[in-house]
Tab-separated table of C-alpha atoms and ligand atoms in Angstrom:
chain	number	residue	atom	x	y	z
A	1	MET	CA	72.030	-218.872	-47.669
A	2	PRO	CA	74.427	-215.429	-48.004
A	3	SER	CA	72.721	-212.974	-44.605
A	4	PRO	CA	70.980	-210.396	-44.597
A	5	VAL	CA	68.861	-211.832	-48.255
A	6	ILE	CA	67.931	-208.602	-50.198
A	7	VAL	CA	65.683	-209.126	-52.903
A	8	LEU	CA	64.742	-205.996	-55.684
A	9	GLY	CA	61.358	-207.164	-56.785
A	10	ILE	CA	60.067	-205.679	-60.060
A	11	GLU	CA	56.160	-205.760	-61.135
A	12	SER	CA	54.695	-204.886	-63.849
A	13	SER	CA	52.107	-206.757	-64.303
A	14	CYS	CA	49.370	-204.098	-65.458
A	15	ASP	CA	49.406	-200.530	-65.410
A	16	GLU	CA	51.511	-199.954	-62.666
A	17	THR	CA	55.737	-199.867	-63.033
A	18	ALA	CA	56.825	-200.958	-59.406
A	19	ALA	CA	60.702	-201.550	-57.545
A	20	SER	CA	61.489	-201.872	-54.222
A	21	VAL	CA	64.597	-203.345	-51.950
A	22	LEU	CA	62.925	-206.336	-49.358
A	23	VAL	CA	66.731	-206.502	-46.956
A	24	ASP	CA	65.521	-209.737	-44.727
A	25	GLY	CA	62.016	-209.106	-45.433
A	26	VAL	CA	62.265	-204.899	-44.466
A	27	VAL	CA	61.069	-203.037	-46.979
A	28	ARG	CA	64.143	-200.137	-47.795
A	29	SER	CA	62.410	-198.367	-51.192
A	30	ASN	CA	59.470	-199.275	-52.157
A	31	VAL	CA	59.114	-196.917	-56.135
A	32	VAL	CA	55.373	-196.724	-57.472
A	33	ALA	CA	55.329	-195.213	-61.270
A	34	SER	CA	51.202	-195.210	-62.130
A	35	GLN	CA	50.058	-194.950	-65.684
A	36	ASP	CA	47.779	-191.707	-66.016
A	37	VAL	CA	47.807	-192.525	-69.727
A	38	HIS	CA	44.182	-194.763	-69.997
A	39	ARG	CA	42.074	-192.534	-67.872
A	40	GLN	CA	41.019	-191.354	-70.517
A	41	TRP	CA	40.183	-193.907	-71.938
A	42	GLY	CA	38.330	-195.778	-68.804
A	43	GLY	CA	40.198	-198.581	-68.404
A	44	VAL	CA	43.854	-199.957	-69.189
A	45	VAL	CA	44.726	-199.684	-72.785
A	46	PRO	CA	47.142	-202.979	-73.060
A	47	GLU	CA	49.301	-200.675	-75.923
A	48	LEU	CA	49.547	-197.670	-73.278
A	49	ALA	CA	50.051	-199.914	-70.649
A	50	SER	CA	53.815	-201.179	-72.173
A	51	ARG	CA	54.680	-198.408	-73.766
A	52	ALA	CA	54.811	-196.703	-70.163
A	53	HIS	CA	56.377	-199.840	-69.065
A	54	GLN	CA	59.617	-199.293	-71.430
A	55	GLU	CA	59.692	-195.667	-70.446
A	56	HIS	CA	59.514	-196.084	-66.138
A	57	ILE	CA	61.183	-199.351	-65.782
A	58	VAL	CA	64.868	-197.900	-65.657
A	59	PRO	CA	64.043	-195.000	-63.654
A	60	VAL	CA	61.982	-196.811	-60.621
A	61	VAL	CA	64.532	-199.473	-60.644
A	62	ASP	CA	67.324	-197.258	-60.719
A	63	GLN	CA	65.159	-195.184	-57.843
A	64	ALA	CA	64.228	-198.030	-55.972
A	65	LEU	CA	67.878	-199.034	-55.602
A	66	ASN	CA	69.652	-195.562	-54.258
A	67	GLU	CA	66.432	-195.069	-52.157
A	68	ALA	CA	67.356	-198.298	-50.404
A	69	GLY	CA	71.349	-197.585	-50.805
A	70	VAL	CA	71.813	-201.055	-52.068
A	71	ALA	CA	74.331	-201.297	-55.190
A	72	GLY	CA	73.275	-204.328	-58.095
A	73	LYS	CA	75.967	-206.225	-56.318
A	74	ASP	CA	75.237	-206.480	-53.016
A	75	LEU	CA	71.674	-207.796	-54.237
A	76	SER	CA	70.951	-212.211	-53.224
A	77	ALA	CA	67.782	-212.534	-56.337
A	78	VAL	CA	66.065	-209.992	-58.766
A	79	ALA	CA	62.455	-210.785	-58.679
A	80	PHE	CA	59.612	-209.785	-61.276
A	81	THR	CA	56.360	-210.434	-61.958
A	82	GLN	CA	56.203	-213.716	-64.356
A	83	GLY	CA	52.502	-212.965	-64.511
A	84	PRO	CA	49.162	-213.099	-64.531
A	85	GLY	CA	48.908	-210.200	-66.834
A	86	LEU	CA	49.037	-207.899	-69.289
A	87	ILE	CA	51.580	-209.759	-71.677
A	88	GLY	CA	53.193	-206.917	-73.277
A	89	ALA	CA	53.046	-205.306	-70.186
A	90	LEU	CA	54.893	-208.239	-68.573
A	91	LEU	CA	57.899	-208.833	-71.282
A	92	VAL	CA	59.031	-205.158	-69.928
A	93	GLY	CA	59.656	-206.250	-66.733
A	94	THR	CA	60.633	-210.190	-67.651
A	95	CYS	CA	63.070	-209.259	-70.204
A	96	PHE	CA	64.580	-205.909	-68.107
A	97	ALA	CA	64.358	-208.494	-64.779
A	98	ARG	CA	66.336	-211.094	-67.029
A	99	SER	CA	68.884	-208.623	-68.589
A	100	TYR	CA	69.689	-207.461	-65.497
A	101	ALA	CA	70.127	-210.621	-63.633
A	102	GLN	CA	72.483	-211.622	-66.003
A	103	ALA	CA	74.367	-208.054	-66.459
A	104	LEU	CA	74.536	-209.180	-62.226
A	105	GLY	CA	75.614	-212.891	-62.109
A	106	LYS	CA	72.625	-212.942	-59.585
A	107	PRO	CA	69.990	-216.104	-59.480
A	108	LEU	CA	66.684	-215.008	-61.511
A	109	VAL	CA	62.877	-216.023	-59.358
A	110	ALA	CA	59.566	-216.178	-61.121
A	111	VAL	CA	56.519	-214.532	-59.231
A	112	ASP	CA	53.015	-215.188	-59.399
A	113	HIS	CA	51.812	-212.032	-58.742
A	114	MET	CA	48.527	-213.169	-56.948
A	115	GLN	CA	50.829	-215.647	-54.439
A	116	ALA	CA	52.270	-211.909	-54.063
A	117	HIS	CA	49.634	-210.130	-53.028
A	118	VAL	CA	48.733	-212.997	-50.234
A	119	LEU	CA	52.918	-212.425	-49.556
A	120	ALA	CA	52.104	-208.449	-48.702
A	121	HIS	CA	51.115	-209.751	-45.693
A	122	PHE	CA	54.596	-210.756	-44.332
A	123	ILE	CA	56.480	-207.091	-45.708
A	124	GLN	CA	58.256	-205.633	-42.423
A	125	ASP	CA	58.334	-201.764	-42.987
A	126	GLY	CA	59.613	-200.365	-39.595
A	127	GLU	CA	55.995	-200.363	-37.899
A	128	ASP	CA	54.792	-202.798	-35.044
A	129	ARG	CA	52.579	-205.434	-37.386
A	130	ALA	CA	52.231	-208.647	-36.727
A	131	VAL	CA	52.663	-211.393	-39.699
A	132	PRO	CA	49.391	-214.209	-40.254
A	133	THR	CA	49.764	-217.649	-38.886
A	134	PHE	CA	49.207	-220.395	-40.785
A	135	PRO	CA	47.187	-221.779	-42.250
A	136	PHE	CA	44.670	-218.992	-43.013
A	137	ILE	CA	42.250	-217.595	-45.100
A	138	ASN	CA	42.908	-214.941	-47.403
A	139	LEU	CA	40.850	-212.607	-49.883
A	140	THR	CA	42.557	-211.544	-52.506
A	141	VAL	CA	40.708	-208.143	-54.370
A	142	SER	CA	41.482	-206.601	-57.510
A	143	GLY	CA	41.216	-205.907	-60.685
A	144	GLY	CA	42.221	-209.010	-62.458
A	145	HIS	CA	40.817	-211.836	-59.412
A	146	SER	CA	37.988	-212.120	-56.863
A	147	LEU	CA	40.155	-215.159	-55.001
A	148	ILE	CA	39.209	-216.500	-51.783
A	149	VAL	CA	42.916	-218.873	-50.327
A	150	LEU	CA	43.490	-221.511	-48.335
A	151	VAL	CA	46.897	-220.499	-47.625
A	152	ARG	CA	49.069	-223.430	-46.509
A	153	SER	CA	52.747	-221.776	-46.193
A	154	PRO	CA	54.307	-218.655	-47.859
A	155	LEU	CA	54.968	-220.929	-51.060
A	156	ASP	CA	51.574	-223.911	-50.612
A	157	MET	CA	48.876	-221.583	-51.765
A	158	GLU	CA	44.979	-223.095	-53.240
A	159	VAL	CA	42.421	-221.168	-54.648
A	160	ILE	CA	39.549	-223.237	-52.880
A	161	GLY	CA	37.078	-219.609	-54.312
A	162	THR	CA	36.889	-217.609	-57.239
A	163	THR	CA	34.595	-215.064	-59.277
A	164	LEU	CA	32.372	-217.114	-62.131
A	165	ASP	CA	32.429	-213.694	-64.812
A	166	ASP	CA	34.074	-210.101	-63.458
A	167	ALA	CA	36.886	-208.939	-60.071
A	168	ALA	CA	35.346	-207.192	-57.268
A	169	GLY	CA	37.734	-204.274	-58.870
A	170	GLU	CA	35.711	-204.480	-62.377
A	171	ALA	CA	32.789	-204.321	-60.793
A	172	PHE	CA	33.587	-201.582	-59.429
A	173	ASP	CA	35.429	-199.709	-62.372
A	174	LYS	CA	32.205	-200.798	-64.716
A	175	GLY	CA	29.822	-199.226	-62.254
A	176	ALA	CA	31.982	-195.711	-61.592
A	177	LYS	CA	32.132	-195.831	-65.370
A	178	VAL	CA	28.396	-196.026	-65.739
A	179	LEU	CA	28.385	-193.469	-63.605
A	180	GLY	CA	30.113	-190.732	-65.960
A	181	LEU	CA	33.900	-191.028	-63.406
A	182	PRO	CA	37.304	-192.037	-64.561
A	183	TYR	CA	39.014	-194.926	-64.022
A	184	PRO	CA	39.669	-196.260	-61.994
A	185	GLY	CA	36.533	-196.120	-60.647
A	186	GLY	CA	37.006	-198.024	-57.349
A	187	PRO	CA	38.480	-195.323	-54.902
A	188	LEU	CA	35.952	-192.697	-56.598
A	189	ILE	CA	32.825	-195.138	-55.399
A	190	ASP	CA	34.511	-195.088	-52.090
A	191	LEU	CA	34.660	-191.786	-52.157
A	192	HIS	CA	31.404	-190.881	-53.001
A	193	SER	CA	29.923	-194.099	-51.114
A	194	ARG	CA	31.107	-191.878	-47.311
A	195	THR	CA	27.654	-188.883	-47.782
A	196	GLY	CA	25.276	-191.985	-49.565
A	197	ASP	CA	22.645	-194.465	-48.053
A	198	PRO	CA	23.895	-198.307	-49.330
A	199	ARG	CA	19.840	-199.436	-48.448
A	200	THR	CA	18.303	-196.747	-51.243
A	201	TYR	CA	18.784	-198.928	-54.244
A	202	LYS	CA	17.934	-202.739	-54.505
A	203	LEU	CA	20.697	-204.820	-56.334
A	204	PRO	CA	20.204	-208.952	-56.594
A	205	SER	CA	22.756	-210.838	-54.643
A	206	PRO	CA	23.681	-214.323	-56.262
A	207	ASN	CA	23.495	-217.204	-54.884
A	208	ILE	CA	27.138	-219.193	-56.740
A	209	GLU	CA	27.327	-222.818	-55.028
A	210	GLY	CA	30.773	-222.960	-52.626
A	211	PHE	CA	32.425	-220.326	-52.109
A	212	ASN	CA	32.470	-219.193	-55.852
A	213	MET	CA	31.119	-215.120	-56.582
A	214	SER	CA	29.644	-213.817	-59.866
A	215	PHE	CA	28.906	-209.480	-59.759
A	216	SER	CA	27.807	-209.979	-63.522
A	217	GLY	CA	24.493	-209.749	-62.354
A	218	VAL	CA	24.628	-206.705	-60.617
A	219	LYS	CA	26.083	-204.992	-63.008
A	220	THR	CA	23.583	-205.634	-65.166
A	221	ALA	CA	20.739	-204.013	-62.324
A	222	PHE	CA	23.024	-201.044	-61.952
A	223	ASN	CA	23.591	-200.329	-65.532
A	224	ASN	CA	19.053	-200.819	-65.656
A	225	ILE	CA	19.694	-198.926	-62.530
A	226	VAL	CA	20.967	-195.868	-64.409
A	227	ARG	CA	19.247	-196.064	-67.787
A	228	ARG	CA	15.883	-195.929	-65.996
A	229	GLY	CA	16.521	-192.755	-64.128
A	230	LEU	CA	18.483	-191.294	-66.470
A	231	LEU	CA	16.025	-191.480	-68.642
A	232	GLN	CA	13.349	-190.225	-66.090
A	233	ASP	CA	15.490	-187.376	-64.671
A	234	PRO	CA	18.474	-185.584	-66.899
A	235	ASP	CA	19.978	-184.791	-62.943
A	236	PHE	CA	19.483	-188.079	-61.969
A	237	VAL	CA	23.254	-189.461	-61.668
A	238	VAL	CA	24.783	-185.776	-60.257
A	239	GLN	CA	21.682	-185.863	-57.866
A	240	GLU	CA	21.651	-189.389	-56.558
A	241	LEU	CA	25.584	-189.596	-56.763
A	242	PRO	CA	26.488	-190.826	-52.866
A	243	HIS	CA	23.141	-193.071	-52.600
A	244	LEU	CA	24.168	-195.458	-56.293
A	245	CYS	CA	28.171	-195.484	-55.237
A	246	ALA	CA	27.345	-196.948	-51.942
A	247	SER	CA	24.264	-199.266	-53.036
A	248	LEU	CA	26.005	-200.782	-55.733
A	249	GLN	CA	29.763	-200.827	-52.793
A	250	GLN	CA	27.513	-202.452	-50.413
A	251	CYS	CA	26.283	-204.890	-52.838
A	252	ILE	CA	30.126	-206.227	-53.828
A	253	ILE	CA	31.460	-205.819	-50.283
A	254	ASP	CA	28.102	-208.323	-49.022
A	255	ILE	CA	29.349	-210.442	-51.828
A	256	LEU	CA	32.696	-210.525	-51.055
A	257	LEU	CA	31.969	-211.372	-46.983
A	258	ARG	CA	29.601	-213.485	-46.724
A	259	LYS	CA	31.337	-216.337	-49.153
A	260	VAL	CA	34.688	-215.610	-46.701
A	261	HIS	CA	31.943	-215.659	-43.738
A	262	LYS	CA	31.263	-219.337	-45.521
A	263	ALA	CA	35.036	-220.544	-46.212
A	264	GLY	CA	35.880	-219.254	-42.594
A	265	ARG	CA	32.910	-221.501	-40.155
A	266	THR	CA	33.244	-224.684	-43.134
A	267	LEU	CA	37.421	-224.686	-42.708
A	268	GLY	CA	37.312	-223.834	-39.380
A	269	ILE	CA	40.656	-221.597	-39.397
A	270	PRO	CA	39.588	-218.595	-37.742
A	271	ARG	CA	42.358	-216.091	-38.719
A	272	ILE	CA	41.167	-213.759	-42.464
A	273	THR	CA	43.319	-211.588	-44.426
A	274	MET	CA	42.794	-209.615	-47.489
A	275	SER	CA	45.189	-208.349	-50.289
A	276	GLY	CA	44.827	-206.068	-54.155
A	277	GLY	CA	43.633	-203.113	-55.007
A	278	VAL	CA	39.532	-203.393	-53.440
A	279	SER	CA	40.819	-203.906	-49.610
A	280	ALA	CA	41.931	-200.444	-49.926
A	281	ASN	CA	38.097	-200.305	-49.879
A	282	ALA	CA	37.121	-197.935	-45.879
A	283	ALA	CA	33.929	-199.727	-45.779
A	284	LEU	CA	35.236	-203.436	-46.649
A	285	ARG	CA	38.150	-202.809	-44.251
A	286	ASP	CA	35.784	-201.791	-41.682
A	287	GLN	CA	32.998	-204.570	-42.445
A	288	LEU	CA	35.972	-207.557	-42.760
A	289	LYS	CA	37.417	-206.246	-39.110
A	290	GLN	CA	33.853	-205.714	-37.817
A	291	LEU	CA	32.813	-209.804	-39.491
A	292	GLY	CA	36.206	-210.476	-37.903
A	293	GLU	CA	35.067	-209.667	-34.272
A	294	ARG	CA	31.309	-210.719	-33.994
A	295	GLU	CA	33.116	-214.263	-35.097
A	296	GLY	CA	35.958	-214.404	-32.367
A	297	TRP	CA	38.093	-214.258	-35.731
A	298	GLN	CA	41.781	-212.754	-36.367
A	299	VAL	CA	41.549	-209.955	-39.298
A	300	TRP	CA	44.721	-209.003	-41.303
A	301	ILE	CA	44.571	-206.335	-43.594
A	302	PRO	CA	47.865	-204.215	-45.254
A	303	PRO	CA	48.517	-200.750	-45.332
A	304	PHE	CA	47.199	-199.153	-47.931
A	305	ALA	CA	51.087	-198.979	-50.182
A	306	TYR	CA	51.049	-202.925	-49.771
A	307	CYS	CA	47.215	-203.207	-51.560
A	308	THR	CA	47.052	-202.223	-54.557
A	309	ASP	CA	50.149	-203.387	-57.156
A	310	ASN	CA	54.070	-202.411	-55.678
A	311	GLY	CA	56.847	-203.997	-55.944
A	312	ALA	CA	57.044	-204.788	-52.032
A	313	MET	CA	55.181	-207.805	-52.666
A	314	ILE	CA	57.259	-209.158	-55.391
A	315	ALA	CA	60.208	-209.020	-53.217
A	316	MET	CA	58.569	-209.910	-50.377
A	317	ALA	CA	57.590	-213.555	-52.397
A	318	GLY	CA	61.106	-213.649	-54.464
A	319	HIS	CA	62.299	-213.412	-50.334
A	320	PHE	CA	60.693	-216.776	-50.081
A	321	GLN	CA	60.959	-218.041	-53.284
A	322	PHE	CA	64.846	-217.392	-52.968
A	323	LEU	CA	65.284	-218.565	-49.742
A	324	ALA	CA	63.824	-222.586	-50.871
A	325	GLY	CA	66.048	-222.012	-53.297
A	326	ARG	CA	63.264	-221.806	-56.161
A	327	THR	CA	65.105	-219.913	-59.044
A	328	ALA	CA	63.814	-219.493	-62.741
A	329	PRO	CA	66.396	-220.394	-65.406
A	330	LEU	CA	67.781	-216.882	-67.450
A	331	ASP	CA	65.475	-217.798	-70.685
A	332	VAL	CA	62.538	-217.751	-68.228
A	333	VAL	CA	59.084	-216.929	-70.408
A	334	PRO	CA	55.969	-214.557	-69.067
A	335	HIS	CA	52.203	-216.327	-68.700
A	336	ALA	CA	49.441	-214.189	-68.971
A	337	ARG	CA	47.001	-216.345	-67.795
B	1	KG4	O1	45.599	-205.133	-57.271
B	1	KG4	P1	45.537	-203.832	-57.955
B	1	KG4	O2	46.201	-202.472	-57.751
B	1	KG4	O3	46.033	-204.099	-59.223
B	1	KG4	C1	45.245	-205.323	-59.826
B	1	KG4	O4	46.113	-206.295	-59.896
B	1	KG4	O5	44.275	-205.232	-60.986
B	1	KG4	O6	44.164	-203.529	-58.163
B	1	KG4	C2	43.482	-202.486	-59.007
B	1	KG4	C3	41.525	-202.445	-58.904
B	1	KG4	C4	40.468	-201.702	-59.351
B	1	KG4	O7	39.383	-202.394	-60.079
B	1	KG4	C5	40.597	-200.389	-58.882
B	1	KG4	O8	39.036	-199.982	-59.266
B	1	KG4	C6	40.561	-201.244	-56.976
B	1	KG4	O9	41.357	-201.903	-57.233
B	1	KG4	N1	40.495	-200.377	-55.775
B	1	KG4	C7	39.204	-199.460	-55.264
B	1	KG4	C8	39.748	-199.566	-54.028
B	1	KG4	N2	41.177	-198.259	-54.674
B	1	KG4	C9	41.499	-199.217	-55.027
B	1	KG4	N3	37.843	-200.060	-55.237
B	1	KG4	C10	37.522	-200.024	-54.361
B	1	KG4	N4	37.620	-199.603	-53.198
B	1	KG4	C11	38.950	-198.253	-53.108
B	1	KG4	N5	39.016	-197.625	-52.644
B	2	ZN	ZN1	47.663	-206.477	-58.120
């Protein structure tokens, strides 16, 4: 194996064009261009996302290499997100990575976005942070997924629980939309919740088998509360905003942590990690840590920059795959699902 291992990671699965360079697993650059074009539409518009990725991908990769002080010829491999995600968005990253790897004569590594979220825990950036020990249980919570994963090694993961309908991030975003908040609503719900009382509005807690979850009933109940409130008082949302946000947020957190608790106890694995955009949520982070303290479990939550979509996690996954010899052919195609 070449030493050091230098991996470029490219992410384009949704509404973030991101690139990062990792040298032996240590971040040298982590560039993210977010797409503001979606805000006015209340959600990601796939066509606009593809177009924005096309505009951003060359400057973002260029900046990542420059900041890292690395030339294309120094790379050990080019890693990119193969899926899941929006097909048009994935195509931009895939085509770029294929061409770039071919032009440089470098190995190409196709990365699963969800595995990369889990492997974000292994990114090193000079801060003294312990990495999780195997096996561990991971809660991945993003705009498209809510998963409970049994992680046996960097390349051996098993999904043991998933949402049956909406993802946790979607539940946040759809709830925010009902309140008239712009997309993505998750961070705004987090913010407004800080001054609200989560016990104000009662929302249903679904009883789903095993480690699976459901958020659609919560969404419907929340919609109904807001609709009924507005019928009685047109200022209902303005006056109740913090309490509405806190109640919704707490209900989503309860659903997630109940399943994490069950997984930890059932599998007898006292190590829990959390990843994905929703793991940026302050109350969720606090309550997962509290759960860990109560149960005597170790808990790992990556720094904010590695929670939401980023290139470093793709490079990290690419690093492990490259070391295991798992490279992709130059005609590799993206997978939306
Ligand atoms: O992982 P991610 O960046 O992209 C996907 O792969 O989906 O996750 C984005 C999701 C969005 O639904 C967003 O609202 C949510 O993460 N999110 C949050 C917070 N920050 C981002 N949800 C709740 N609280 C936050 N602080
Ligand atoms: Zn993601």
